[in-house]
Tab-separated table of C-alpha atoms in Angstrom:
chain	number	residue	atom	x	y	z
A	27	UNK	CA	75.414	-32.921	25.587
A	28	UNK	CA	74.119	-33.917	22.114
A	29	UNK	CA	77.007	-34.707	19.198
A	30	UNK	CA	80.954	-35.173	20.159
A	31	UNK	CA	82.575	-35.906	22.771
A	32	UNK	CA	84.875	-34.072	24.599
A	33	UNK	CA	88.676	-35.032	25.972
A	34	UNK	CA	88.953	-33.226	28.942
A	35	UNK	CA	91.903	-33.752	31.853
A	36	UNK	CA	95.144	-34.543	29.935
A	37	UNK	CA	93.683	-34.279	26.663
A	38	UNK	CA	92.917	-30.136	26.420
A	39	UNK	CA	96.317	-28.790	28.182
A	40	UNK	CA	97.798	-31.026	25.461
A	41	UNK	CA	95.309	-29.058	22.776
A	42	UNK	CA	96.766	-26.086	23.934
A	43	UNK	CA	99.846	-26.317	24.101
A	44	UNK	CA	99.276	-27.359	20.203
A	45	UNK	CA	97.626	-24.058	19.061
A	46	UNK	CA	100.007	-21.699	21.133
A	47	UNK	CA	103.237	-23.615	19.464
A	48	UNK	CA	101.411	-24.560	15.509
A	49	UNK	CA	103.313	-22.069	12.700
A	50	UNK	CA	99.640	-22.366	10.367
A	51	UNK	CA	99.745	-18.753	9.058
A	52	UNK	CA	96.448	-16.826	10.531
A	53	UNK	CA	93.154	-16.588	8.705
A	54	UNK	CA	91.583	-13.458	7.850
A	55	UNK	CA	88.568	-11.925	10.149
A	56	UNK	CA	85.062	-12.753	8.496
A	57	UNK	CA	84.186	-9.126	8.408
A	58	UNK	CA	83.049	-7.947	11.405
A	59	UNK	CA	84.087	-8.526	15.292
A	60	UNK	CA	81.212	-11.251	15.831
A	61	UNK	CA	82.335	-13.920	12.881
A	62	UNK	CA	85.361	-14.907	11.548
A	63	UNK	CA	87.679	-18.172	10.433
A	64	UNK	CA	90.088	-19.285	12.466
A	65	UNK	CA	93.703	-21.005	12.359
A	66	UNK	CA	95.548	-23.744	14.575
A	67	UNK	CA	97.551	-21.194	15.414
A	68	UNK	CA	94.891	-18.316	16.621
A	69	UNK	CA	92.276	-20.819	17.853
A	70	UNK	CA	93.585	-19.875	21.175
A	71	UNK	CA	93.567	-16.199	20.419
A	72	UNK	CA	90.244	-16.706	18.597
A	73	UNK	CA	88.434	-19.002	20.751
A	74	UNK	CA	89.619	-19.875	24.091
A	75	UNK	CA	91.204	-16.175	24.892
A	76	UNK	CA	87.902	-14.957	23.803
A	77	UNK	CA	85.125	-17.286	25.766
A	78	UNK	CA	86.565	-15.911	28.630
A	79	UNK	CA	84.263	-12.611	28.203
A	80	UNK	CA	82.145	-14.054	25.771
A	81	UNK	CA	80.723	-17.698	24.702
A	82	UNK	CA	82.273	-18.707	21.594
A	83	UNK	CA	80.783	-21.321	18.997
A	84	UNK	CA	83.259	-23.061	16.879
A	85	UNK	CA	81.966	-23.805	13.441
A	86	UNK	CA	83.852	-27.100	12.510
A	87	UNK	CA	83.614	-27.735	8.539
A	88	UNK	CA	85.263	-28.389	5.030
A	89	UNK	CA	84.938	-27.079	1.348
A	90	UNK	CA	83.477	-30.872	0.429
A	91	UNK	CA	80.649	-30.906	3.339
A	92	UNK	CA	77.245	-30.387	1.637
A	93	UNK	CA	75.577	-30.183	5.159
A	94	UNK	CA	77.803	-27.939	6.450
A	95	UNK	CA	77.030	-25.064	3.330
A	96	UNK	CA	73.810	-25.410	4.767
A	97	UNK	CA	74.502	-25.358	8.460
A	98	UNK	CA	76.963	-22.270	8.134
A	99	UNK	CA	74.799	-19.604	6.471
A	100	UNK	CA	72.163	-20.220	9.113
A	101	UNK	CA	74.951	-19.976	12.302
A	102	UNK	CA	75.845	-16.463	10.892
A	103	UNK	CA	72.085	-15.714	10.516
A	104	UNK	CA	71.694	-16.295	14.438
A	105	UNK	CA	74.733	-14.638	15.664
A	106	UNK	CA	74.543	-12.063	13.803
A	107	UNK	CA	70.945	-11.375	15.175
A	108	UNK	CA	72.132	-12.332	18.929
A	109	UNK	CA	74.089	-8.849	18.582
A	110	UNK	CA	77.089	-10.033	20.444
A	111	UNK	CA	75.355	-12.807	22.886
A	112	UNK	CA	77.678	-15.438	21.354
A	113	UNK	CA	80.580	-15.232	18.606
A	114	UNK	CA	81.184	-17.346	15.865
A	115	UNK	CA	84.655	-19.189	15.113
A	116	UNK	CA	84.824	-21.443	11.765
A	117	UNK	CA	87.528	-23.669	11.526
A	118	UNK	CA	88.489	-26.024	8.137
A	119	UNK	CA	89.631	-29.007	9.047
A	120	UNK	CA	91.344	-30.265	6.172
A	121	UNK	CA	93.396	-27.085	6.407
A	122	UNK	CA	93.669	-27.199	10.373
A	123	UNK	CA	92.866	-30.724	11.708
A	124	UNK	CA	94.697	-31.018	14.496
A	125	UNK	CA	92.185	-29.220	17.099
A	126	UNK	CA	89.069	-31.469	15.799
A	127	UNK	CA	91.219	-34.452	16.117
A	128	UNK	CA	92.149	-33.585	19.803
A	129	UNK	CA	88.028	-32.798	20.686
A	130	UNK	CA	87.125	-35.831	19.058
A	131	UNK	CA	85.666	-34.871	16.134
A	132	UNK	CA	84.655	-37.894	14.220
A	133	UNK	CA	81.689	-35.848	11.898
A	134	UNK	CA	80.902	-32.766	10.643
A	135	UNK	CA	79.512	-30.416	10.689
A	136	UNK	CA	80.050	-29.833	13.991
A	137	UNK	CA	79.538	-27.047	16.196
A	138	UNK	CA	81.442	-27.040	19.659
A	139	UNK	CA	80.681	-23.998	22.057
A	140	UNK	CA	83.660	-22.653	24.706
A	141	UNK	CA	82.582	-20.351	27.938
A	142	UNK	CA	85.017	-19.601	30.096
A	143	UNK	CA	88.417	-20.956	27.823
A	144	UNK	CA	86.452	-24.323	28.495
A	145	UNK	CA	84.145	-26.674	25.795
A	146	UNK	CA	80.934	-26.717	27.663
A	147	UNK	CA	78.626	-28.300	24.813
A	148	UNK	CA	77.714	-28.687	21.171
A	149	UNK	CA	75.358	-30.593	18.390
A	150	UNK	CA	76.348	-32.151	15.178
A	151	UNK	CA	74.771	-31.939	11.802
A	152	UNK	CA	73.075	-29.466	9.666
A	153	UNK	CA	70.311	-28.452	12.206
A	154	UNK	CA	67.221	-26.483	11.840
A	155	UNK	CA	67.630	-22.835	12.556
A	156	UNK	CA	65.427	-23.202	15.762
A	157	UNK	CA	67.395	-25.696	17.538
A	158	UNK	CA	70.728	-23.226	16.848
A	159	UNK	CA	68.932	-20.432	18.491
A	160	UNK	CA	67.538	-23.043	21.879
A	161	UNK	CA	71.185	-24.077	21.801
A	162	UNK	CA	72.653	-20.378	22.302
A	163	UNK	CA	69.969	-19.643	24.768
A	164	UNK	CA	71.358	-22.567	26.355
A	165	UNK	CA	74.968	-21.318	26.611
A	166	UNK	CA	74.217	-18.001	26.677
A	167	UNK	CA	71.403	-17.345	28.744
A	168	UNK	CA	67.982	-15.552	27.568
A	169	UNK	CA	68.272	-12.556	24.705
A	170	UNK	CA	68.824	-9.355	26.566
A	171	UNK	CA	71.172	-8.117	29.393
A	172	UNK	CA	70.896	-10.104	32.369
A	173	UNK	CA	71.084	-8.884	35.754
A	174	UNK	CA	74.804	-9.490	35.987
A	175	UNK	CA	75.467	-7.503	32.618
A	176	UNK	CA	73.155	-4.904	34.006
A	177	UNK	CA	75.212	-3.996	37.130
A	178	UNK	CA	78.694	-4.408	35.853
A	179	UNK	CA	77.500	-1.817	32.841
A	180	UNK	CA	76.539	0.957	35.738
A	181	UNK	CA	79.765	-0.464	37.513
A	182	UNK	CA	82.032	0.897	34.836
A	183	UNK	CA	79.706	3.835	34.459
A	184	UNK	CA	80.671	4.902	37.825
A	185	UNK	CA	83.817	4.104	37.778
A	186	UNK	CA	84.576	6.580	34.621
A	187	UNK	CA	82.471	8.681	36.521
A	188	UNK	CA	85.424	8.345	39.438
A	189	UNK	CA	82.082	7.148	42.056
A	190	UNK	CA	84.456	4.834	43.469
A	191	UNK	CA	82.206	3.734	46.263
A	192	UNK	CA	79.554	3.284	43.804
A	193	UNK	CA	81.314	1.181	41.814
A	194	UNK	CA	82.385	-1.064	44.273
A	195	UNK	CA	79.119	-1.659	45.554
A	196	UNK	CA	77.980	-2.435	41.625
A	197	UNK	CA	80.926	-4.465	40.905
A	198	UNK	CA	80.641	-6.538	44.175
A	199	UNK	CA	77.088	-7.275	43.645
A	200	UNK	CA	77.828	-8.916	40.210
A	201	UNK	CA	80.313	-10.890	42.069
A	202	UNK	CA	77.648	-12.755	44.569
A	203	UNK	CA	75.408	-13.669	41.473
A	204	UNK	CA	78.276	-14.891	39.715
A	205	UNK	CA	81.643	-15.168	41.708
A	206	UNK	CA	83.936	-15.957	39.090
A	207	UNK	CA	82.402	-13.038	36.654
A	208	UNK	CA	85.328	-11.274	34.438
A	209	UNK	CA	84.179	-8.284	33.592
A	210	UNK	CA	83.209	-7.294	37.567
A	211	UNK	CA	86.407	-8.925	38.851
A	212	UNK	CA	88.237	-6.799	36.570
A	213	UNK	CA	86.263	-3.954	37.148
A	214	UNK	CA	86.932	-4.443	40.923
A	215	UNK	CA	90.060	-4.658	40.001
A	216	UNK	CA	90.625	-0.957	38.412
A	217	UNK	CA	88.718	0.118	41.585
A	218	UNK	CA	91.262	-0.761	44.118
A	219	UNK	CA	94.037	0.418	41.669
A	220	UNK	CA	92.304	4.238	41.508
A	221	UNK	CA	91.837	4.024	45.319
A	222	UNK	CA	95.962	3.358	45.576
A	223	UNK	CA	95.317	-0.663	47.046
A	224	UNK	CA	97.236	-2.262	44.799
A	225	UNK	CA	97.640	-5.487	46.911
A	226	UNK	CA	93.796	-6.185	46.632
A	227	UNK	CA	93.810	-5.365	42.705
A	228	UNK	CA	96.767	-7.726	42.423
A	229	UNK	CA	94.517	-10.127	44.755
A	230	UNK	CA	91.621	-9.811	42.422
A	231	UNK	CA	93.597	-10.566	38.765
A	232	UNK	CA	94.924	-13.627	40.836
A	233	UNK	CA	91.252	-14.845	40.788
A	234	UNK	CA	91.286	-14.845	37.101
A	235	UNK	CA	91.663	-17.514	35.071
A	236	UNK	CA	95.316	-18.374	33.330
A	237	UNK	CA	93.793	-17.543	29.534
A	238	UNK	CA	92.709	-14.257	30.893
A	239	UNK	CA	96.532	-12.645	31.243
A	240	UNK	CA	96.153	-11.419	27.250
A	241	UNK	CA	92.934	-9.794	27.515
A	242	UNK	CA	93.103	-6.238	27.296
A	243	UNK	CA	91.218	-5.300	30.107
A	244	UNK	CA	93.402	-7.042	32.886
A	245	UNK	CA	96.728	-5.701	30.960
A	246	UNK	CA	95.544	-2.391	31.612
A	247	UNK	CA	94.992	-3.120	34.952
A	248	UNK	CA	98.512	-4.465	35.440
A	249	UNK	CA	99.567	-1.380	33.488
A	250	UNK	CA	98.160	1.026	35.849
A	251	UNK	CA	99.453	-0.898	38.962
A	252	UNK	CA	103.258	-1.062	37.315
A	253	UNK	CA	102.773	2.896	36.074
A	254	UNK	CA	101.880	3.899	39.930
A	255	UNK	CA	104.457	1.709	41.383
A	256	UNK	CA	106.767	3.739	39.258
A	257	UNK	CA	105.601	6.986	39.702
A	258	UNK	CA	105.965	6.776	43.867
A	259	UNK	CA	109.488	5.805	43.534
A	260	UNK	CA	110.703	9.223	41.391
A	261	UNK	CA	111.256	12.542	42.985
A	262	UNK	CA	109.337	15.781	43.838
A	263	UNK	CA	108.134	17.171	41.071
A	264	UNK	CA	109.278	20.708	41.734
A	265	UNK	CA	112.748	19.168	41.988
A	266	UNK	CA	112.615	17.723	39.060
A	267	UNK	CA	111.544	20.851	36.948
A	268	UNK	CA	114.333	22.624	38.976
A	269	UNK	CA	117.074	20.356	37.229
A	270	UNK	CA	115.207	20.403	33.736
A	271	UNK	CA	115.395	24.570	34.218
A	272	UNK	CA	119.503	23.937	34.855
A	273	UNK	CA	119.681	21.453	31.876
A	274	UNK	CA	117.367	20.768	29.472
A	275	UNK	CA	119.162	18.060	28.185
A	276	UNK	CA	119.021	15.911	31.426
A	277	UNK	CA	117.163	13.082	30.120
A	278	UNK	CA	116.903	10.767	32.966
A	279	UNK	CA	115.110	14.267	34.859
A	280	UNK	CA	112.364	14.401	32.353
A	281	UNK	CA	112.120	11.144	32.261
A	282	UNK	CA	110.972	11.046	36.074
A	283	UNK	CA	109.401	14.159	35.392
A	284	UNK	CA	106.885	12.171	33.359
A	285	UNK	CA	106.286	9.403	35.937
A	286	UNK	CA	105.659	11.630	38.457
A	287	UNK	CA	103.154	13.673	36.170
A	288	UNK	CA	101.291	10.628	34.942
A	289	UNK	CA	101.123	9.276	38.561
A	290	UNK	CA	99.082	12.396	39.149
A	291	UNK	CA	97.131	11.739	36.632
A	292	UNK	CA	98.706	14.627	34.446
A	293	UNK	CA	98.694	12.897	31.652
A	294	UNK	CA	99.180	15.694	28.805
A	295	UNK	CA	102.061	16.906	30.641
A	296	UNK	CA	103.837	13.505	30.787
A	297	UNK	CA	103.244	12.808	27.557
A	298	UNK	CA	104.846	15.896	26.396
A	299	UNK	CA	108.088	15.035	28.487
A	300	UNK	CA	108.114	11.491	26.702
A	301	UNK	CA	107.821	13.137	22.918
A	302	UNK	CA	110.722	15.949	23.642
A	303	UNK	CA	112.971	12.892	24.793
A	304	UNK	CA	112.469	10.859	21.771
A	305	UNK	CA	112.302	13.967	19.635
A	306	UNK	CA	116.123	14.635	21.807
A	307	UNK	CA	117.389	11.467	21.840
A	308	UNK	CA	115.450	8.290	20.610
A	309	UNK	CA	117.981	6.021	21.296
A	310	UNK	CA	118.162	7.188	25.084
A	311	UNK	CA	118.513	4.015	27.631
A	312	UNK	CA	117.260	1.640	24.125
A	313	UNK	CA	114.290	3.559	23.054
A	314	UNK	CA	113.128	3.759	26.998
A	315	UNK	CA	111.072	7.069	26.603
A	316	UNK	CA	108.924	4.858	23.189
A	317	UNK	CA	108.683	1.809	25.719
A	318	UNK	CA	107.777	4.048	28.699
A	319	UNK	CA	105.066	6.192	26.625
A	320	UNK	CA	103.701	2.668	25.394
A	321	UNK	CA	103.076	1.754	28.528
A	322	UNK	CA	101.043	4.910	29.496
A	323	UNK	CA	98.674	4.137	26.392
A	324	UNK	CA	98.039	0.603	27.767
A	325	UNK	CA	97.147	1.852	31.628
A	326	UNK	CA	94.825	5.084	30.290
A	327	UNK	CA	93.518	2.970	27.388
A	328	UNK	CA	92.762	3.260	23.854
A	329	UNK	CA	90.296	5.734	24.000
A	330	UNK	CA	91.596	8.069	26.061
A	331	UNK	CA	92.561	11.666	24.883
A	332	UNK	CA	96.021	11.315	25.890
A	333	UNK	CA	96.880	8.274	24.303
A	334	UNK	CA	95.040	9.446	21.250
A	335	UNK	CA	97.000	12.594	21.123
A	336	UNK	CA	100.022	11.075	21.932
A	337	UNK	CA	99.935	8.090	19.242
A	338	UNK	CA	99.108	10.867	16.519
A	339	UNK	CA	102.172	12.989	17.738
A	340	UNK	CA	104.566	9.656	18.730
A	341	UNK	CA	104.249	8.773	14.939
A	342	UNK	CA	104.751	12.236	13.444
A	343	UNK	CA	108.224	12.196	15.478
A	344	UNK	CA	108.770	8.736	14.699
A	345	UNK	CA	108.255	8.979	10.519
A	346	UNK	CA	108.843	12.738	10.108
């Protein structure tokens, strides 16, 4: 590579364990999802977490730079334009040295790009806007979808679609392109998890690198497998409407109630049976209906109907 080096082996465990334990308060988001400043203590969050699904380029700088006021204006320009090919990160490092020190970071500007929680490469100085946009093609491969992005795409397609077999097929022939690929290992993932094989899903996240456990995606995944594992230990569900007919008050019934709804996919239904315990009783077995219901919105996912309905009407009991 052109510019810095890099410490690898001993040195980037060290670097982060360093921004996982630093108390520097956060920065604020640049505005939009594909450029922001970063802190010691999100560049893990902000930058390693995140090159996992998508290469990151870590904008080194300071307020007394001159090149860097140039350099800066023109990384957004090309970013921005890439349309979510690479993100920018932009770090100060008079107000957070202690990453730059650790890459070896001797000048700035310097701009450092991460795939895969991982430095791969990176340039120093204010460079022409040309070279910025050869240097992203670099890391992140011609403009456009590739094939990979191209099949895991119709992957989750089908999966929504509940084409399981489909999917599969998609998902796994991301995979031979590109074995270690997140997005169709996850995807693969969710696959086995709808068809009820949770010991492949669980085989699949194992795959996965260690910076991948916070990512959204693989929670939900875990989510769903926890949730099912759940709902095949409760009782029938006739049974269990019996003894809420006898008592309505029987918490722990409705409670299983809901399990065994949402691990047949009912999810209204066990949502309802979550609310009218909290509504009931919110301190039941230390808020376990909240926690329970929480966990429901993390296995279907943000933007499903249920957990939209169900945040909207968990708050309205919550701050009535």
């Amino acid at each position: 590579m052109t510019g810095p080096s890099f410490t690898y082996g001993n040195g980037y465990p060290q670097m982060k364990a360093t921004v996982a334990t630093s108390a520097t308060p956060a920065a604020a988001p640049a505005g939009d999802d594909l450029i922001r400043e970063t802190s010691t203590r999100d560049f893990m969050k902000d930058v390693i977490d995140a090159s996992v699904d998508t290469p990151v380029l870590v904008d080194f700088w300071a307020e007394w730079c001159g090149p860097c006021k140039q350099l800066t204006p023109i990384l957004e320009k090309v970013v921005r334009a890439g349309k979510g090919r690479v993100k920018l990160v932009k770090m100060n490092i008079d107000n957070h040295p202690e990453v730059a020190g650790q890459l070896g970071i001797r000048s700035i500007p310097a701009v450092i790009a991460f795939k895969g929680g991982q430095p791969v490469d990176g340039f120093m100085g204010a460079v022409p806007e040309s070279q910025i946009q050869t240097f992203i093609d670099k890391i992140a491969g011609p403009g456009g979808p590739s094939e990979i992005d191209v099949l895991v795409a119709e992957g989750d397609a089908a999966a929504e679609a509940g084409d399981l077999a489909e999917a599969s097929k998609l998902y796994a022939a991301a995979l031979r392109l590109e074995p270690a690929h997140f997005g169709a290992t996850v995807g693969l993932a969710g696959v086995y998890v709808t068809a009820g094989e949770f010991a492949q899903a669980e085989q699949f996240l194992t795959t996965l690198p260690a910076t991948a456990a916070g990512d959204p995606r693989v929670a939900a995944v875990r989510a769903r497998i926890a949730l099912a594992n759940l709902s095949s230990a409760v009782d029938d569900v006739l049974a269990l409407e019996a003894r809420l007919d006898k008592d309505p008050a029987d918490h722990q019934a409705r409670f299983d109630l809901a399990l065994a709804l949402a691990g047949k996919d009912h999810r209204q239904a066990a949502v309802d049976h979550l609310i009218e315990i909290i509504r009931r009783d919110r301190a039941w077995q230390e808020d376990g209906a909240r926690k329970q219901l929480l966990q429901f919105f993390e296995a279907w996912g943000p933007k499903d109907p249920a957990t939209l309905s169900g945040r909207r009407r968990l708050s309205s009991v919550l701050f009535a």
